[in-house]
mmCIF file of C-alpha atoms in Angstrom:
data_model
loop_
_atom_site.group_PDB
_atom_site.id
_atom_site.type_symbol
_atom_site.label_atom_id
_atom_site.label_comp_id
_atom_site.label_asym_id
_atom_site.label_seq_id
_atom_site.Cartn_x
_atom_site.Cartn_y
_atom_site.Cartn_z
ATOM 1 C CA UNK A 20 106.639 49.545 -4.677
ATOM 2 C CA UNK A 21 105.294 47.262 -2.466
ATOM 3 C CA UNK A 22 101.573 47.146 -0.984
ATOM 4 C CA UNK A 23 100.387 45.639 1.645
ATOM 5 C CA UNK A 24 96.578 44.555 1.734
ATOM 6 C CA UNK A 25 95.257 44.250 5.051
ATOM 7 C CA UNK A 26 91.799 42.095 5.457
ATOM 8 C CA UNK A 27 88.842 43.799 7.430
ATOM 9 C CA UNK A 28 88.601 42.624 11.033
ATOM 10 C CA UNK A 29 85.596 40.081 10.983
ATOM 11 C CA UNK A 30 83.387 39.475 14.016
ATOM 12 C CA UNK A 31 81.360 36.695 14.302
ATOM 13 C CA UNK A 32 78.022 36.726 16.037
ATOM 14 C CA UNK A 33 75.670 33.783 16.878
ATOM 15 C CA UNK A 34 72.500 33.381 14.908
ATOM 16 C CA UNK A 35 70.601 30.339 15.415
ATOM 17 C CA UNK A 36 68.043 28.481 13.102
ATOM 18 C CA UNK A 37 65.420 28.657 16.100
ATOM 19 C CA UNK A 38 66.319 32.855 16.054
ATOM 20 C CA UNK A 39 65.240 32.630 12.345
ATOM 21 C CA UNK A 40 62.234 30.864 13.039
ATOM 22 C CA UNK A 41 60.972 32.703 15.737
ATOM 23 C CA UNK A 42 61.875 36.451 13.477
ATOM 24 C CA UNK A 43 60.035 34.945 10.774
ATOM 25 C CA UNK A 44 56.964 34.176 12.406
ATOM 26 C CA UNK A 45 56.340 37.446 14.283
ATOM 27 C CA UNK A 46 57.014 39.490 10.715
ATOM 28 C CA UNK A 47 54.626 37.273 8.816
ATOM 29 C CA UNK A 48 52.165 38.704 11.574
ATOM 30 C CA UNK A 49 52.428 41.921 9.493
ATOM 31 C CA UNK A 50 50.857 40.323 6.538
ATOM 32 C CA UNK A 51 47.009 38.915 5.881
ATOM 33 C CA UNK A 52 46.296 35.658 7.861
ATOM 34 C CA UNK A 53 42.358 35.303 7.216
ATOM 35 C CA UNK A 54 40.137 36.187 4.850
ATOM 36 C CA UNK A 55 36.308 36.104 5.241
ATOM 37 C CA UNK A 56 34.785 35.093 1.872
ATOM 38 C CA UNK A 57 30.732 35.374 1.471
ATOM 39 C CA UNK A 58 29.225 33.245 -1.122
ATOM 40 C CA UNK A 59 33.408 32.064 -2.264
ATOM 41 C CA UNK A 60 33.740 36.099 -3.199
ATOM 42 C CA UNK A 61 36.564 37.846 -0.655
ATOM 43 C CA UNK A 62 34.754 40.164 1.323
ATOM 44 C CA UNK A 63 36.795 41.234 4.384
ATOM 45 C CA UNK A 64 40.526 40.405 5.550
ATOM 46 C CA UNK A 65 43.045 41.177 8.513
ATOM 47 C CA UNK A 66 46.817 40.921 9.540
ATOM 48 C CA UNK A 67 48.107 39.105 12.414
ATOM 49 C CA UNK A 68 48.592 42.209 13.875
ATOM 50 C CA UNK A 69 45.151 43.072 13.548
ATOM 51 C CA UNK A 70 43.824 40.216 14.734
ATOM 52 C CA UNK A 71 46.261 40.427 17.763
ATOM 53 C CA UNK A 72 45.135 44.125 18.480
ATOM 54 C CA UNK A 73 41.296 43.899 17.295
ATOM 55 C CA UNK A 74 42.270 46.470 14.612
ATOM 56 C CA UNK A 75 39.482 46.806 11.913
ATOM 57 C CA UNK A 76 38.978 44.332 8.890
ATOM 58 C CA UNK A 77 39.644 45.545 5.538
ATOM 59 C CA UNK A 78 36.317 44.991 3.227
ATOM 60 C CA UNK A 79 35.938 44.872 -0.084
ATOM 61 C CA UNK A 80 32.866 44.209 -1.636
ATOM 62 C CA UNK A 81 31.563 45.037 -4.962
ATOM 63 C CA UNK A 82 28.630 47.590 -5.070
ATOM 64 C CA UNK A 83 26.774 48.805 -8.294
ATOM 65 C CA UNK A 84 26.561 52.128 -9.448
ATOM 66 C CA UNK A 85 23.948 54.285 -7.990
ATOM 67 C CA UNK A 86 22.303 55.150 -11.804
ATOM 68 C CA UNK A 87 22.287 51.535 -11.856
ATOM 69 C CA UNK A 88 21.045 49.271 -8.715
ATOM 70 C CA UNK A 89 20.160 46.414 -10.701
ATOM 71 C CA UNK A 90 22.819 45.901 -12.714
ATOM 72 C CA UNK A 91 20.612 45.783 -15.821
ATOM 73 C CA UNK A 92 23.251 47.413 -17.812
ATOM 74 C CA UNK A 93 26.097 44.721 -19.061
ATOM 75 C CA UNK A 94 28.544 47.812 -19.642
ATOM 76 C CA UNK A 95 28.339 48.924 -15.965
ATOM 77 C CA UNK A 96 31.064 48.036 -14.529
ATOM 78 C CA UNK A 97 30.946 47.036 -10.888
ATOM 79 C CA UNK A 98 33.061 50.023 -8.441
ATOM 80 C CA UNK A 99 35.051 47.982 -5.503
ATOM 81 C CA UNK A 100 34.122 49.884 -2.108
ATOM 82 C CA UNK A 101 36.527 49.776 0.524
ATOM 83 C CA UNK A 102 35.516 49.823 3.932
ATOM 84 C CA UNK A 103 36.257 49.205 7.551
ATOM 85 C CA UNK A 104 34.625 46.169 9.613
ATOM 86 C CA UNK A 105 34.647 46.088 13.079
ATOM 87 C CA UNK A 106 37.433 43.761 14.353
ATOM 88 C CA UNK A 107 37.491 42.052 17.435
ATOM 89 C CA UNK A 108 40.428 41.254 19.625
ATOM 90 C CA UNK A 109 41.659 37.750 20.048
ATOM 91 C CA UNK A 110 44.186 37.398 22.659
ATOM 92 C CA UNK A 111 45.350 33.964 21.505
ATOM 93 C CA UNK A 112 47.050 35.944 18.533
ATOM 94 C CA UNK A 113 48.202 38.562 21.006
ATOM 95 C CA UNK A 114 50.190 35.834 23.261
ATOM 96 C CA UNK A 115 51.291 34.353 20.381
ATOM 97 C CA UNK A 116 52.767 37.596 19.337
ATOM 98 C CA UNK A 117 54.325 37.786 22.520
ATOM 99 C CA UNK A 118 55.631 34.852 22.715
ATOM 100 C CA UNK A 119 56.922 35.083 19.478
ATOM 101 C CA UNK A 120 59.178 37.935 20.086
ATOM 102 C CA UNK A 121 60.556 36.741 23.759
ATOM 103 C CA UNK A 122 61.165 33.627 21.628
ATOM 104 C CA UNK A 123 63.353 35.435 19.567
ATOM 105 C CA UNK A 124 65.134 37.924 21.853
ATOM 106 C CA UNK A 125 65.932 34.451 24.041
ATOM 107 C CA UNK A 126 67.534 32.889 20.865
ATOM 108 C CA UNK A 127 69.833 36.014 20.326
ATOM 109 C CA UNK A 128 71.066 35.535 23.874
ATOM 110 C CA UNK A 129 72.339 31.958 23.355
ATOM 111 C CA UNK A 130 71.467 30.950 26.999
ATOM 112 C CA UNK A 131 71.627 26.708 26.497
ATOM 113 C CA UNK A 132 67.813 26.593 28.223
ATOM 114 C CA UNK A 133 65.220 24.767 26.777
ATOM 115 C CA UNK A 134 62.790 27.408 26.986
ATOM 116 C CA UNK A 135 62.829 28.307 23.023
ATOM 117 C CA UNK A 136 61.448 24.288 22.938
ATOM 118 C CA UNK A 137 58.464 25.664 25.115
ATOM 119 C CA UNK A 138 57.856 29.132 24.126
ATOM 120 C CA UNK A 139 57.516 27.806 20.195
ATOM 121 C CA UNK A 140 55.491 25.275 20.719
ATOM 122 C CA UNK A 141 52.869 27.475 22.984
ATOM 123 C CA UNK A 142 53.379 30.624 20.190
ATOM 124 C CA UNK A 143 52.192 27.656 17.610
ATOM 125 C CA UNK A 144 49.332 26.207 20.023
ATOM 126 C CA UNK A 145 47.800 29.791 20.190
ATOM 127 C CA UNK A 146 47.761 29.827 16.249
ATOM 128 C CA UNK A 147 45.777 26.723 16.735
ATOM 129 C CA UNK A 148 43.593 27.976 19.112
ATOM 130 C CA UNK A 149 42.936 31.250 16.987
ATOM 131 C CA UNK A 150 42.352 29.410 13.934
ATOM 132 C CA UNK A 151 39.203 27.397 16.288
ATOM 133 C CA UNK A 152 38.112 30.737 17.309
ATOM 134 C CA UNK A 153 37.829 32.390 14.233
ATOM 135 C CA UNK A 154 36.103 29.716 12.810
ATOM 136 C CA UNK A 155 33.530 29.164 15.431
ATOM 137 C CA UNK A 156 32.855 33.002 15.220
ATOM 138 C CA UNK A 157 31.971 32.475 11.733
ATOM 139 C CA UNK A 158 29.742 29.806 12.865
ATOM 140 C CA UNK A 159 28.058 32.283 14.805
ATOM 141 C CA UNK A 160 26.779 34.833 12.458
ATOM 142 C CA UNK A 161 23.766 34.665 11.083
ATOM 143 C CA UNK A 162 23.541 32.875 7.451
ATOM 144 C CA UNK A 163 20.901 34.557 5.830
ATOM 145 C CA UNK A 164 20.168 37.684 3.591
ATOM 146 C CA UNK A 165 16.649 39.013 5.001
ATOM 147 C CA UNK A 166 16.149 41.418 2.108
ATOM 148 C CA UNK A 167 16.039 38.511 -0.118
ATOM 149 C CA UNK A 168 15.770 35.595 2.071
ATOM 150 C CA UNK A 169 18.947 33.742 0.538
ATOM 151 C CA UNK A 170 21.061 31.741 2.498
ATOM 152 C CA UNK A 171 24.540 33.084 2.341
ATOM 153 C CA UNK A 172 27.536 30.778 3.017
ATOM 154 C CA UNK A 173 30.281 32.371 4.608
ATOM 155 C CA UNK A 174 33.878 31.253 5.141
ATOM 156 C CA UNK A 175 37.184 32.181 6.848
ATOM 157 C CA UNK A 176 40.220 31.009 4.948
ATOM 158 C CA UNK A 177 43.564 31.236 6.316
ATOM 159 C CA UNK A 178 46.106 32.655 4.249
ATOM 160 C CA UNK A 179 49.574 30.725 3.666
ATOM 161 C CA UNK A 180 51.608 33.842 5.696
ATOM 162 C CA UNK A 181 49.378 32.248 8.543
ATOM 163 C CA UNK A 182 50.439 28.954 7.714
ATOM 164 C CA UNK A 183 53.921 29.830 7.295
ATOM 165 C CA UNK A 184 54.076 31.705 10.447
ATOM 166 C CA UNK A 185 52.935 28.536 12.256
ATOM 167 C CA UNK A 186 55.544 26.221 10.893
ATOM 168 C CA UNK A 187 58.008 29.368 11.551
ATOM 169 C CA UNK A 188 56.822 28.559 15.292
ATOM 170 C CA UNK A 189 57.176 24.689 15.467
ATOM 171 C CA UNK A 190 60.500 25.278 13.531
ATOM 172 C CA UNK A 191 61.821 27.257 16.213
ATOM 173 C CA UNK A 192 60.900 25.017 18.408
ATOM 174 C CA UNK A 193 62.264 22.386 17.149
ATOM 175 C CA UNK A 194 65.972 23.788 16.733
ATOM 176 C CA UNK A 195 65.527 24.980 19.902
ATOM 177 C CA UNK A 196 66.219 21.642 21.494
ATOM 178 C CA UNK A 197 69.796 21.855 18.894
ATOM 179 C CA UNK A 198 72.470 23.385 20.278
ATOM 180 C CA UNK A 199 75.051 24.142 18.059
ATOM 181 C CA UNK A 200 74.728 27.900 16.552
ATOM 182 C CA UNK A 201 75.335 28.783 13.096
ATOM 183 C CA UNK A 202 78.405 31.409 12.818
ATOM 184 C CA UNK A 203 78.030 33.840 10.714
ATOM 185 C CA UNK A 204 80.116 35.892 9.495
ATOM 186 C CA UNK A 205 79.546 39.610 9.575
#
């Protein structure tokens, strides 16, 4: 009896390095880039996304019980409250968004322009630019609590998804100016 094995019909389709950078650094947007911290306790965070769109902040801040305001009571535990914060749009984040995704489309097409060299290093230079703004917005608030007259210090820290969606961006840009495609097979 004889039997013949026949191998499935591969197709090969172009992915490039820059392609993975550029799809890397628009789906870290889904995930926290900054979080506000108020005397080095998190307080409030948002997405790329969020930031892009001016979509709320998530707060979290610790409250104590109602029977207990003062805390007086060392088996109180604190309750977490969950909130929404007012976010505000930053269109820096936005363009990089943008930019991030016409990056990406423009890599799939495997067009031999330089363009991905550009449109990388502008998605990264926004990043910049919206890390600056963020922090001279929290230069802006006011510092102090007037109920008690304490000076509060208050921080934005940038998460490493921002981080790594900024080096996803010069990456991209950066094998951009390559040519050769990987193959892969699939």
């Amino acid at each position: 009896m004889e039997t013949t094995t026949t191998a499935p019909a591969t197709s090969t389709r172009k992915f490039s390095i820059s392609s993975a950078g550029f799809l890397a650094g628009v789906l870290l947007f889904l995930l926290p880039f900054v979080e506000i911290k108020c005397k080095d306790q998190p307080f409030a965070s948002n997405t790329g996304i969020g930031l892009a769109f001016g979509t709320d902040y998530k707060t979290t801040g610790q409250m104590k019980s109602l029977e207990n305001p003062f805390g007086l009571n060392a088996n109180e535990k604190d309750k977490a409250v969950t909130e929404k914060e007012k976010g505000k749009m930053y269109v820096v984040a936005l363009i990089s968004l943008i930019l991030g995704v016409i990056g990406f489309v423009l890599s799939l097409t495997n067009a031999k322009s330089k363009a991905g060299i550009f449109i990388g290093s502008a998605a990264a230079i926004c990043l910049i630019v919206l890390m600056i703004q963020i922090q001279m917005d929290i230069k802006d608030t006011p510092k102090t609590d007037n109920d008690l007259g304490n000076n509060i210090k208050v921080t934005a820290e940038f998460t490493a998804w921002y981080y790594l969606s900024l080096i996803s961006f010069i990456a991209a840009a950066f094998f951009s100016s390559r040519t050769k495609p990987i193959v892969i097979p699939g």
